[in-house]
Every structure is written in structure tokens, then in C-alpha cells.
PDB file of C-alpha atoms in Angstrom:
ATOM      1  CA  MET A   1      -5.553   2.986 -13.898  1.00  0.00           C
ATOM      2  CA  LEU A   2      -6.902   0.627 -11.205  1.00  0.00           C
ATOM      3  CA  ALA A   3      -7.174  -2.488 -13.763  1.00  0.00           C
ATOM      4  CA  ARG A   4      -3.217  -3.072 -13.489  1.00  0.00           C
ATOM      5  CA  PRO A   5       0.025  -1.987 -12.170  1.00  0.00           C
ATOM      6  CA  PRO A   6       1.671   0.601 -13.437  1.00  0.00           C
ATOM      7  CA  ALA A   7       3.939  -1.011 -15.979  1.00  0.00           C
ATOM      8  CA  ASP A   8       7.477   0.571 -14.251  1.00  0.00           C
ATOM      9  CA  THR A   9       5.873  -1.988 -10.935  1.00  0.00           C
ATOM     10  CA  LEU A  10       4.735  -4.791 -12.518  1.00  0.00           C
ATOM     11  CA  GLY A  11       7.282  -7.697 -10.992  1.00  0.00           C
ATOM     12  CA  GLY A  12       7.537  -5.564  -7.713  1.00  0.00           C
ATOM     13  CA  MET A  13       5.770  -4.829  -4.979  1.00  0.00           C
ATOM     14  CA  PRO A  14       3.216  -1.637  -4.845  1.00  0.00           C
ATOM     15  CA  GLU A  15       5.313   0.626  -2.733  1.00  0.00           C
ATOM     16  CA  LEU A  16       4.029   3.852  -1.120  1.00  0.00           C
ATOM     17  CA  PRO A  17       3.176   6.077  -4.372  1.00  0.00           C
ATOM     18  CA  GLU A  18       0.945   3.532  -5.302  1.00  0.00           C
ATOM     19  CA  VAL A  19      -0.822   2.483  -2.777  1.00  0.00           C
ATOM     20  CA  GLU A  20      -1.423   6.222  -2.003  1.00  0.00           C
ATOM     21  CA  ALA A  21      -2.900   6.301  -5.674  1.00  0.00           C
ATOM     22  CA  LEU A  22      -5.251   4.008  -4.791  1.00  0.00           C
ATOM     23  CA  ALA A  23      -6.380   4.707  -1.439  1.00  0.00           C
ATOM     24  CA  ASP A  24      -7.527   7.912  -3.395  1.00  0.00           C
ATOM     25  CA  TYR A  25      -9.041   6.618  -5.822  1.00  0.00           C
ATOM     26  CA  LEU A  26     -11.275   4.410  -2.860  1.00  0.00           C
ATOM     27  CA  ARG A  27     -12.184   8.068  -1.885  1.00  0.00           C
ATOM     28  CA  GLN A  28     -13.559   9.337  -4.650  1.00  0.00           C
ATOM     29  CA  HIS A  29     -15.437   6.197  -5.848  1.00  0.00           C
ATOM     30  CA  ALA A  30     -16.192   4.041  -2.776  1.00  0.00           C
ATOM     31  CA  VAL A  31     -16.604   6.515   0.312  1.00  0.00           C
ATOM     32  CA  GLY A  32     -20.411   6.839   0.866  1.00  0.00           C
ATOM     33  CA  ARG A  33     -21.154   3.487  -0.986  1.00  0.00           C
ATOM     34  CA  THR A  34     -22.979   0.773   0.937  1.00  0.00           C
ATOM     35  CA  VAL A  35     -21.063  -3.054   1.435  1.00  0.00           C
ATOM     36  CA  GLU A  36     -23.751  -5.025  -0.064  1.00  0.00           C
ATOM     37  CA  ARG A  37     -21.200  -8.274   0.181  1.00  0.00           C
ATOM     38  CA  ILE A  38     -18.075  -9.266   0.390  1.00  0.00           C
ATOM     39  CA  ASP A  39     -17.129 -12.374  -1.127  1.00  0.00           C
ATOM     40  CA  VAL A  40     -13.781 -14.585  -0.740  1.00  0.00           C
ATOM     41  CA  ALA A  41     -12.137 -16.741  -3.382  1.00  0.00           C
ATOM     42  CA  ALA A  42      -9.104 -17.109  -1.675  1.00  0.00           C
ATOM     43  CA  LEU A  43      -9.061 -18.281   1.772  1.00  0.00           C
ATOM     44  CA  SER A  44      -5.622 -17.931   2.654  1.00  0.00           C
ATOM     45  CA  VAL A  45      -5.580 -13.944   2.159  1.00  0.00           C
ATOM     46  CA  LEU A  46      -7.396 -13.652   5.173  1.00  0.00           C
ATOM     47  CA  LYS A  47      -5.874 -13.234   8.513  1.00  0.00           C
ATOM     48  CA  THR A  48      -8.035 -12.624  10.896  1.00  0.00           C
ATOM     49  CA  PHE A  49     -11.285 -14.179  11.250  1.00  0.00           C
ATOM     50  CA  ASP A  50     -13.167 -12.225  14.228  1.00  0.00           C
ATOM     51  CA  PRO A  51     -14.895 -10.306  13.349  1.00  0.00           C
ATOM     52  CA  PRO A  52     -15.955 -11.943  10.313  1.00  0.00           C
ATOM     53  CA  THR A  53     -15.804 -10.021   6.103  1.00  0.00           C
ATOM     54  CA  THR A  54     -19.847 -10.779   7.370  1.00  0.00           C
ATOM     55  CA  ALA A  55     -19.698  -7.866   9.969  1.00  0.00           C
ATOM     56  CA  LEU A  56     -19.084  -5.450   7.300  1.00  0.00           C
ATOM     57  CA  HIS A  57     -22.002  -6.089   5.158  1.00  0.00           C
ATOM     58  CA  GLY A  58     -24.579  -2.951   5.683  1.00  0.00           C
ATOM     59  CA  GLN A  59     -21.670  -0.850   6.645  1.00  0.00           C
ATOM     60  CA  VAL A  60     -21.078   2.482   5.110  1.00  0.00           C
ATOM     61  CA  VAL A  61     -17.898   3.043   3.786  1.00  0.00           C
ATOM     62  CA  THR A  62     -16.790   6.516   5.231  1.00  0.00           C
ATOM     63  CA  GLY A  63     -12.926   6.160   4.655  1.00  0.00           C
ATOM     64  CA  ALA A  64      -9.797   4.816   3.025  1.00  0.00           C
ATOM     65  CA  ALA A  65      -6.284   5.290   4.040  1.00  0.00           C
ATOM     66  CA  ARG A  66      -2.998   4.159   3.788  1.00  0.00           C
ATOM     67  CA  TRP A  67      -0.183   3.141   6.319  1.00  0.00           C
ATOM     68  CA  GLY A  68       2.987   2.660   4.563  1.00  0.00           C
ATOM     69  CA  LYS A  69       2.386  -0.439   1.693  1.00  0.00           C
ATOM     70  CA  TYR A  70      -0.748  -1.060   3.707  1.00  0.00           C
ATOM     71  CA  LEU A  71      -4.147   0.128   2.079  1.00  0.00           C
ATOM     72  CA  GLY A  72      -7.615   0.330   4.412  1.00  0.00           C
ATOM     73  CA  LEU A  73     -11.054   0.806   3.296  1.00  0.00           C
ATOM     74  CA  GLN A  74     -13.125   2.205   6.437  1.00  0.00           C
ATOM     75  CA  ALA A  75     -16.801   0.985   6.758  1.00  0.00           C
ATOM     76  CA  GLY A  76     -18.682   1.875   9.732  1.00  0.00           C
ATOM     77  CA  PRO A  77     -16.666   1.043  13.101  1.00  0.00           C
ATOM     78  CA  LEU A  78     -14.525  -1.571  10.895  1.00  0.00           C
ATOM     79  CA  TYR A  79     -11.691  -1.636   8.119  1.00  0.00           C
ATOM     80  CA  LEU A  80     -10.731  -4.042   5.700  1.00  0.00           C
ATOM     81  CA  ILE A  81      -6.820  -3.640   5.128  1.00  0.00           C
ATOM     82  CA  THR A  82      -5.284  -5.164   2.768  1.00  0.00           C
ATOM     83  CA  HIS A  83      -1.648  -5.908   1.757  1.00  0.00           C
ATOM     84  CA  LEU A  84      -0.719  -6.402  -2.181  1.00  0.00           C
ATOM     85  CA  SER A  85       2.420  -8.027  -1.140  1.00  0.00           C
ATOM     86  CA  ARG A  86       4.522  -8.595  -4.633  1.00  0.00           C
ATOM     87  CA  ALA A  87       2.247  -9.078  -6.940  1.00  0.00           C
ATOM     88  CA  GLY A  88      -0.930  -8.414  -5.635  1.00  0.00           C
ATOM     89  CA  TRP A  89      -3.367  -5.332  -7.245  1.00  0.00           C
ATOM     90  CA  LEU A  90      -6.715  -3.769  -6.332  1.00  0.00           C
ATOM     91  CA  ARG A  91      -9.594  -3.733  -9.711  1.00  0.00           C
ATOM     92  CA  TRP A  92     -12.417  -1.143  -9.407  1.00  0.00           C
ATOM     93  CA  SER A  93     -15.512  -2.482 -11.822  1.00  0.00           C
ATOM     94  CA  ASP A  94     -18.304  -0.007 -12.457  1.00  0.00           C
ATOM     95  CA  LYS A  95     -20.167  -3.048 -13.029  1.00  0.00           C
ATOM     96  CA  LEU A  96     -19.549  -6.454 -10.914  1.00  0.00           C
ATOM     97  CA  ALA A  97     -21.113  -9.388 -11.674  1.00  0.00           C
ATOM     98  CA  PRO A  98     -23.252 -10.439  -8.769  1.00  0.00           C
ATOM     99  CA  THR A  99     -22.769 -14.004  -8.925  1.00  0.00           C
ATOM    100  CA  PRO A 100     -20.926 -15.491  -6.223  1.00  0.00           C
ATOM    101  CA  LEU A 101     -17.096 -16.187  -6.625  1.00  0.00           C
ATOM    102  CA  LYS A 102     -15.961 -19.639  -7.082  1.00  0.00           C
ATOM    103  CA  PRO A 103     -13.333 -20.817  -4.756  1.00  0.00           C
ATOM    104  CA  GLY A 104     -10.013 -21.341  -5.962  1.00  0.00           C
ATOM    105  CA  LYS A 105     -10.370 -20.026  -9.364  1.00  0.00           C
ATOM    106  CA  GLY A 106      -8.271 -17.752 -11.175  1.00  0.00           C
ATOM    107  CA  LEU A 107      -6.441 -14.513  -9.705  1.00  0.00           C
ATOM    108  CA  ILE A 108      -9.307 -12.727  -7.664  1.00  0.00           C
ATOM    109  CA  ALA A 109      -9.014 -13.623  -4.293  1.00  0.00           C
ATOM    110  CA  LEU A 110     -11.742 -11.260  -2.453  1.00  0.00           C
ATOM    111  CA  ARG A 111     -14.668  -9.423  -3.894  1.00  0.00           C
ATOM    112  CA  VAL A 112     -16.318  -5.959  -2.283  1.00  0.00           C
ATOM    113  CA  HIS A 113     -19.741  -5.723  -3.678  1.00  0.00           C
ATOM    114  CA  LEU A 114     -20.677  -2.094  -2.939  1.00  0.00           C
ATOM    115  CA  ALA A 115     -24.357  -0.152  -3.453  1.00  0.00           C
ATOM    116  CA  ASP A 116     -25.210  -0.049  -6.683  1.00  0.00           C
ATOM    117  CA  SER A 117     -23.347  -3.048  -8.567  1.00  0.00           C
ATOM    118  CA  VAL A 118     -20.032  -1.070  -8.015  1.00  0.00           C
ATOM    119  CA  GLY A 119     -16.586  -2.846  -6.093  1.00  0.00           C
ATOM    120  CA  PHE A 120     -13.436  -3.970  -6.618  1.00  0.00           C
ATOM    121  CA  ASP A 121     -11.008  -7.314  -6.441  1.00  0.00           C
ATOM    122  CA  LEU A 122      -8.423  -8.011  -5.331  1.00  0.00           C
ATOM    123  CA  THR A 123      -6.325  -9.848  -7.355  1.00  0.00           C
ATOM    124  CA  GLU A 124      -2.541 -11.897  -6.683  1.00  0.00           C
ATOM    125  CA  ALA A 125      -0.985 -13.606  -9.669  1.00  0.00           C
ATOM    126  CA  GLY A 126       1.284 -16.118  -9.710  1.00  0.00           C
ATOM    127  CA  THR A 127       2.165 -18.529  -7.609  1.00  0.00           C
ATOM    128  CA  GLN A 128       3.518 -17.426  -4.135  1.00  0.00           C
ATOM    129  CA  LYS A 129       0.512 -16.039  -2.717  1.00  0.00           C
ATOM    130  CA  ARG A 130       1.448 -13.387  -0.144  1.00  0.00           C
ATOM    131  CA  LEU A 131      -1.516 -10.863  -0.360  1.00  0.00           C
ATOM    132  CA  ALA A 132      -2.918 -10.499   2.484  1.00  0.00           C
ATOM    133  CA  VAL A 133      -6.021  -9.061   4.294  1.00  0.00           C
ATOM    134  CA  TRP A 134      -7.480  -8.370   7.905  1.00  0.00           C
ATOM    135  CA  VAL A 135     -10.972  -6.967   9.366  1.00  0.00           C
ATOM    136  CA  VAL A 136     -10.325  -5.141  11.989  1.00  0.00           C
ATOM    137  CA  SER A 137     -11.701  -2.560  14.687  1.00  0.00           C
ATOM    138  CA  ASP A 138      -8.356  -0.633  15.238  1.00  0.00           C
ATOM    139  CA  PRO A 139      -5.631  -0.462  12.362  1.00  0.00           C
ATOM    140  CA  LEU A 140      -3.180  -0.994  15.167  1.00  0.00           C
ATOM    141  CA  ALA A 141      -4.673  -4.034  16.139  1.00  0.00           C
ATOM    142  CA  VAL A 142      -2.691  -5.691  12.621  1.00  0.00           C
ATOM    143  CA  PRO A 143       0.935  -6.060  14.070  1.00  0.00           C
ATOM    144  CA  GLN A 144       3.080  -5.290  11.091  1.00  0.00           C
ATOM    145  CA  ILE A 145       1.070  -1.665  10.665  1.00  0.00           C
ATOM    146  CA  ALA A 146       1.557  -1.434  14.640  1.00  0.00           C
ATOM    147  CA  SER A 147       5.628  -1.870  14.377  1.00  0.00           C
ATOM    148  CA  LEU A 148       6.044   0.572  11.518  1.00  0.00           C
ATOM    149  CA  GLY A 149       8.980   3.375  11.148  1.00  0.00           C
ATOM    150  CA  PRO A 150       7.171   7.104  10.510  1.00  0.00           C
ATOM    151  CA  ASP A 151       5.496   7.837   7.269  1.00  0.00           C
ATOM    152  CA  ALA A 152       7.515   8.191   4.234  1.00  0.00           C
ATOM    153  CA  LEU A 153       6.030  11.023   3.419  1.00  0.00           C
ATOM    154  CA  SER A 154       5.733  13.097   6.983  1.00  0.00           C
ATOM    155  CA  LEU A 155       8.611  13.796   7.743  1.00  0.00           C
ATOM    156  CA  ASP A 156      11.081  16.610   7.611  1.00  0.00           C
ATOM    157  CA  SER A 157      14.713  16.884   7.536  1.00  0.00           C
ATOM    158  CA  ALA A 158      15.457  16.952  10.911  1.00  0.00           C
ATOM    159  CA  ALA A 159      12.724  13.604  11.378  1.00  0.00           C
ATOM    160  CA  LEU A 160      14.153  12.269   8.497  1.00  0.00           C
ATOM    161  CA  ALA A 161      17.807  12.361  10.366  1.00  0.00           C
ATOM    162  CA  ALA A 162      16.472  11.423  13.676  1.00  0.00           C
ATOM    163  CA  ALA A 163      15.020   8.200  11.590  1.00  0.00           C
ATOM    164  CA  LEU A 164      17.786   7.170  10.271  1.00  0.00           C
ATOM    165  CA  ALA A 165      20.017   7.714  13.706  1.00  0.00           C
ATOM    166  CA  GLY A 166      21.345   4.964  14.967  1.00  0.00           C
ATOM    167  CA  ASN A 167      21.455   2.794  11.624  1.00  0.00           C
ATOM    168  CA  SER A 168      24.618   1.896  10.606  1.00  0.00           C
ATOM    169  CA  GLY A 169      24.029  -0.507   7.822  1.00  0.00           C
ATOM    170  CA  ARG A 170      24.022   0.568   3.927  1.00  0.00           C
ATOM    171  CA  ILE A 171      21.495   3.689   3.049  1.00  0.00           C
ATOM    172  CA  LYS A 172      19.059   1.474   0.910  1.00  0.00           C
ATOM    173  CA  THR A 173      18.558  -1.231   2.877  1.00  0.00           C
ATOM    174  CA  VAL A 174      18.171   1.731   5.201  1.00  0.00           C
ATOM    175  CA  ILE A 175      15.817   3.783   3.929  1.00  0.00           C
ATOM    176  CA  THR A 176      13.543   0.650   2.807  1.00  0.00           C
ATOM    177  CA  ASP A 177      13.832  -0.831   6.543  1.00  0.00           C
ATOM    178  CA  GLN A 178       9.764  -0.631   7.528  1.00  0.00           C
ATOM    179  CA  LEU A 179      10.703  -0.387  10.934  1.00  0.00           C
ATOM    180  CA  VAL A 180      12.959   2.733  10.142  1.00  0.00           C
ATOM    181  CA  ILE A 181      10.337   4.532   7.550  1.00  0.00           C
ATOM    182  CA  ALA A 182       7.020   3.201   6.396  1.00  0.00           C
ATOM    183  CA  GLY A 183       6.365   3.687   2.342  1.00  0.00           C
ATOM    184  CA  ILE A 184       9.615   3.422   0.095  1.00  0.00           C
ATOM    185  CA  GLY A 185      10.794   0.203  -1.289  1.00  0.00           C
ATOM    186  CA  ASN A 186      12.941  -1.542  -3.540  1.00  0.00           C
ATOM    187  CA  ALA A 187      11.844   0.426  -7.019  1.00  0.00           C
ATOM    188  CA  TYR A 188      11.692   3.968  -5.198  1.00  0.00           C
ATOM    189  CA  SER A 189      15.246   3.747  -3.255  1.00  0.00           C
ATOM    190  CA  ASP A 190      17.067   3.717  -6.125  1.00  0.00           C
ATOM    191  CA  GLU A 191      15.297   7.072  -8.052  1.00  0.00           C
ATOM    192  CA  ILE A 192      16.211   8.785  -4.632  1.00  0.00           C
ATOM    193  CA  LEU A 193      19.633   7.605  -4.168  1.00  0.00           C
ATOM    194  CA  TRP A 194      20.017   8.262  -7.889  1.00  0.00           C
ATOM    195  CA  GLU A 195      18.554  12.084  -7.530  1.00  0.00           C
ATOM    196  CA  ALA A 196      20.376  12.465  -4.199  1.00  0.00           C
ATOM    197  CA  ARG A 197      23.325  11.043  -5.952  1.00  0.00           C
ATOM    198  CA  LEU A 198      24.311   9.004  -3.119  1.00  0.00           C
ATOM    199  CA  ALA A 199      25.522   5.637  -3.679  1.00  0.00           C
ATOM    200  CA  PRO A 200      23.325   2.432  -2.192  1.00  0.00           C
ATOM    201  CA  PHE A 201      25.878   1.145  -0.872  1.00  0.00           C
ATOM    202  CA  ARG A 202      26.757   4.129   1.068  1.00  0.00           C
ATOM    203  CA  ARG A 203      26.863   3.119   5.122  1.00  0.00           C
ATOM    204  CA  ARG A 204      24.577   5.656   6.921  1.00  0.00           C
ATOM    205  CA  ALA A 205      27.168   6.613   9.431  1.00  0.00           C
ATOM    206  CA  THR A 206      29.286   8.466   6.624  1.00  0.00           C
ATOM    207  CA  LEU A 207      26.293  10.519   5.868  1.00  0.00           C
ATOM    208  CA  ASN A 208      26.819  14.063   6.495  1.00  0.00           C
ATOM    209  CA  ASP A 209      24.087  16.693   7.136  1.00  0.00           C
ATOM    210  CA  ASP A 210      24.612  17.948   3.559  1.00  0.00           C
ATOM    211  CA  ASP A 211      23.978  14.265   2.388  1.00  0.00           C
ATOM    212  CA  ILE A 212      20.904  13.896   4.393  1.00  0.00           C
ATOM    213  CA  GLY A 213      19.023  16.871   3.136  1.00  0.00           C
ATOM    214  CA  ARG A 214      19.670  16.158   0.168  1.00  0.00           C
ATOM    215  CA  LEU A 215      18.321  12.845   0.291  1.00  0.00           C
ATOM    216  CA  TYR A 216      15.081  14.600   2.254  1.00  0.00           C
ATOM    217  CA  GLU A 217      14.721  16.261  -0.734  1.00  0.00           C
ATOM    218  CA  SER A 218      14.722  14.132  -3.501  1.00  0.00           C
ATOM    219  CA  MET A 219      12.370  11.559  -1.317  1.00  0.00           C
ATOM    220  CA  ARG A 220       9.437  13.916  -0.803  1.00  0.00           C
ATOM    221  CA  GLU A 221      10.240  15.332  -4.676  1.00  0.00           C
ATOM    222  CA  VAL A 222      10.072  11.545  -5.764  1.00  0.00           C
ATOM    223  CA  LEU A 223       7.373   9.758  -3.987  1.00  0.00           C
ATOM    224  CA  ALA A 224       5.062  12.920  -4.596  1.00  0.00           C
ATOM    225  CA  ASP A 225       5.623  13.396  -8.034  1.00  0.00           C
ATOM    226  CA  ALA A 226       4.879   9.729  -8.234  1.00  0.00           C
ATOM    227  CA  ILE A 227       2.067  10.058  -6.380  1.00  0.00           C
ATOM    228  CA  VAL A 228       0.702  12.839  -9.319  1.00  0.00           C
ATOM    229  CA  ARG A 229       1.755  10.410 -12.307  1.00  0.00           C
ATOM    230  CA  LEU A 230      -0.681   7.857 -10.856  1.00  0.00           C
ATOM    231  CA  ARG A 231      -3.744   9.594  -9.894  1.00  0.00           C
TER     232      ARG A 231
END
């Protein structure tokens, strides 16, 4: 599962279900292990430099979390957070090579060595290098996380209606706006709207209470089912 993105997400950005599945995998396999070393093969992925990645060395992994489409590993007082963007992925290995990575070679942007020679690579295919990594003491120090709307799976029907209130654009555009609802992108929005029997070009202002109710039920079902499939 972690070797490459699921077939239905190839060519598209990992969304809430994929990132949640990755977080769950890290909770099961990385928590409790010590970070031995972090190799950075592509300096361009680092969006913070203080604290440095070396500050994570020797720290014990205590958790993994997701904020919208952002994935984070907590080790001691610090978080290693990544946004996989369009062509990024996390690839776990039960036997990482101890040899340091060569900068600028291959698809691997960053490698995390954990105790017992296990760990993971953050990889990025293609020529548009947009994968991003932050090392912070508080996830809200990442401006993009601080500006996220409520998580798609945290909403009940009333909260969804409140999140959508005041938006007059097309419903597909509204529900994929991370400032409005966090976690939904192009792929899952199409499935959600199809199941809710809502045309993607419908204006938010034309939706009544029944439409919002169907949208809520569809959103919960589609995202939850996808997470189960990916685990």
C-alpha cells in the first residue's frame, strides 16, 4: 500500500483518505521508534530551517496526524510535516540502506531512518517539484495549516451548512476550497457530488436543506469508505 499511490489517485494529489491511511500506517509502524537520522536529498523541499532536521535525531516518535491533506509525524517536542502535493508519496521500508542519499539523485526527496533499520522515504515524481516539508514545534506554525477550514470528517450536517454559508460559487469549487473545508480535492469531490445527486456546477446559493443533507451523508460515506479500502 505504501510503495506507491493507489491506482485511482495516480496523476492526482493525495486527498484526505490517502493521507489518513498514511497517518494510520505511521501510527502502527513508527510510533515508539527513535529517529536515528534524516537524510535530505532535495533541499528545495524544506520550507523551514530552524529547527533543523537534525533536531529530530534521537527523538522518539509519539504520534502521527493529519490536517486536511497535510501529514505529520510527532517526535519529542517537534513535528515533521509534509504536503505531498500532486506527485508525492510516502514509501515505507522494513530495511533501509544505511548509505546516505546523494543530493539530486532519483525520486527520493527525504529519508527518515528509524531504529531497527526501518523508516520511510518521501518521494516525488515528475518535473514539477512541489513536495514540501516543515519541522516545527506547533503544526499551526505552518501557515497553510493555520488557514485550513474545518476538517471534512469533523463536520456534522449543521456544521457543514455553516461552513458553506456565505459562499456563492459552484458547489464543486466550494467544497474543494481548503479554506472552507479541509481534505477534499478534485477526485473525491466528483464522487461525493455524484452520490449526493448534485451537479458540480450548481451554485451553493441554490442548495436547499435537503441538498445539504444529501451532501453531508455522501461526504461522510465516500470518505469513510475510501479510508477503509486504503487501510
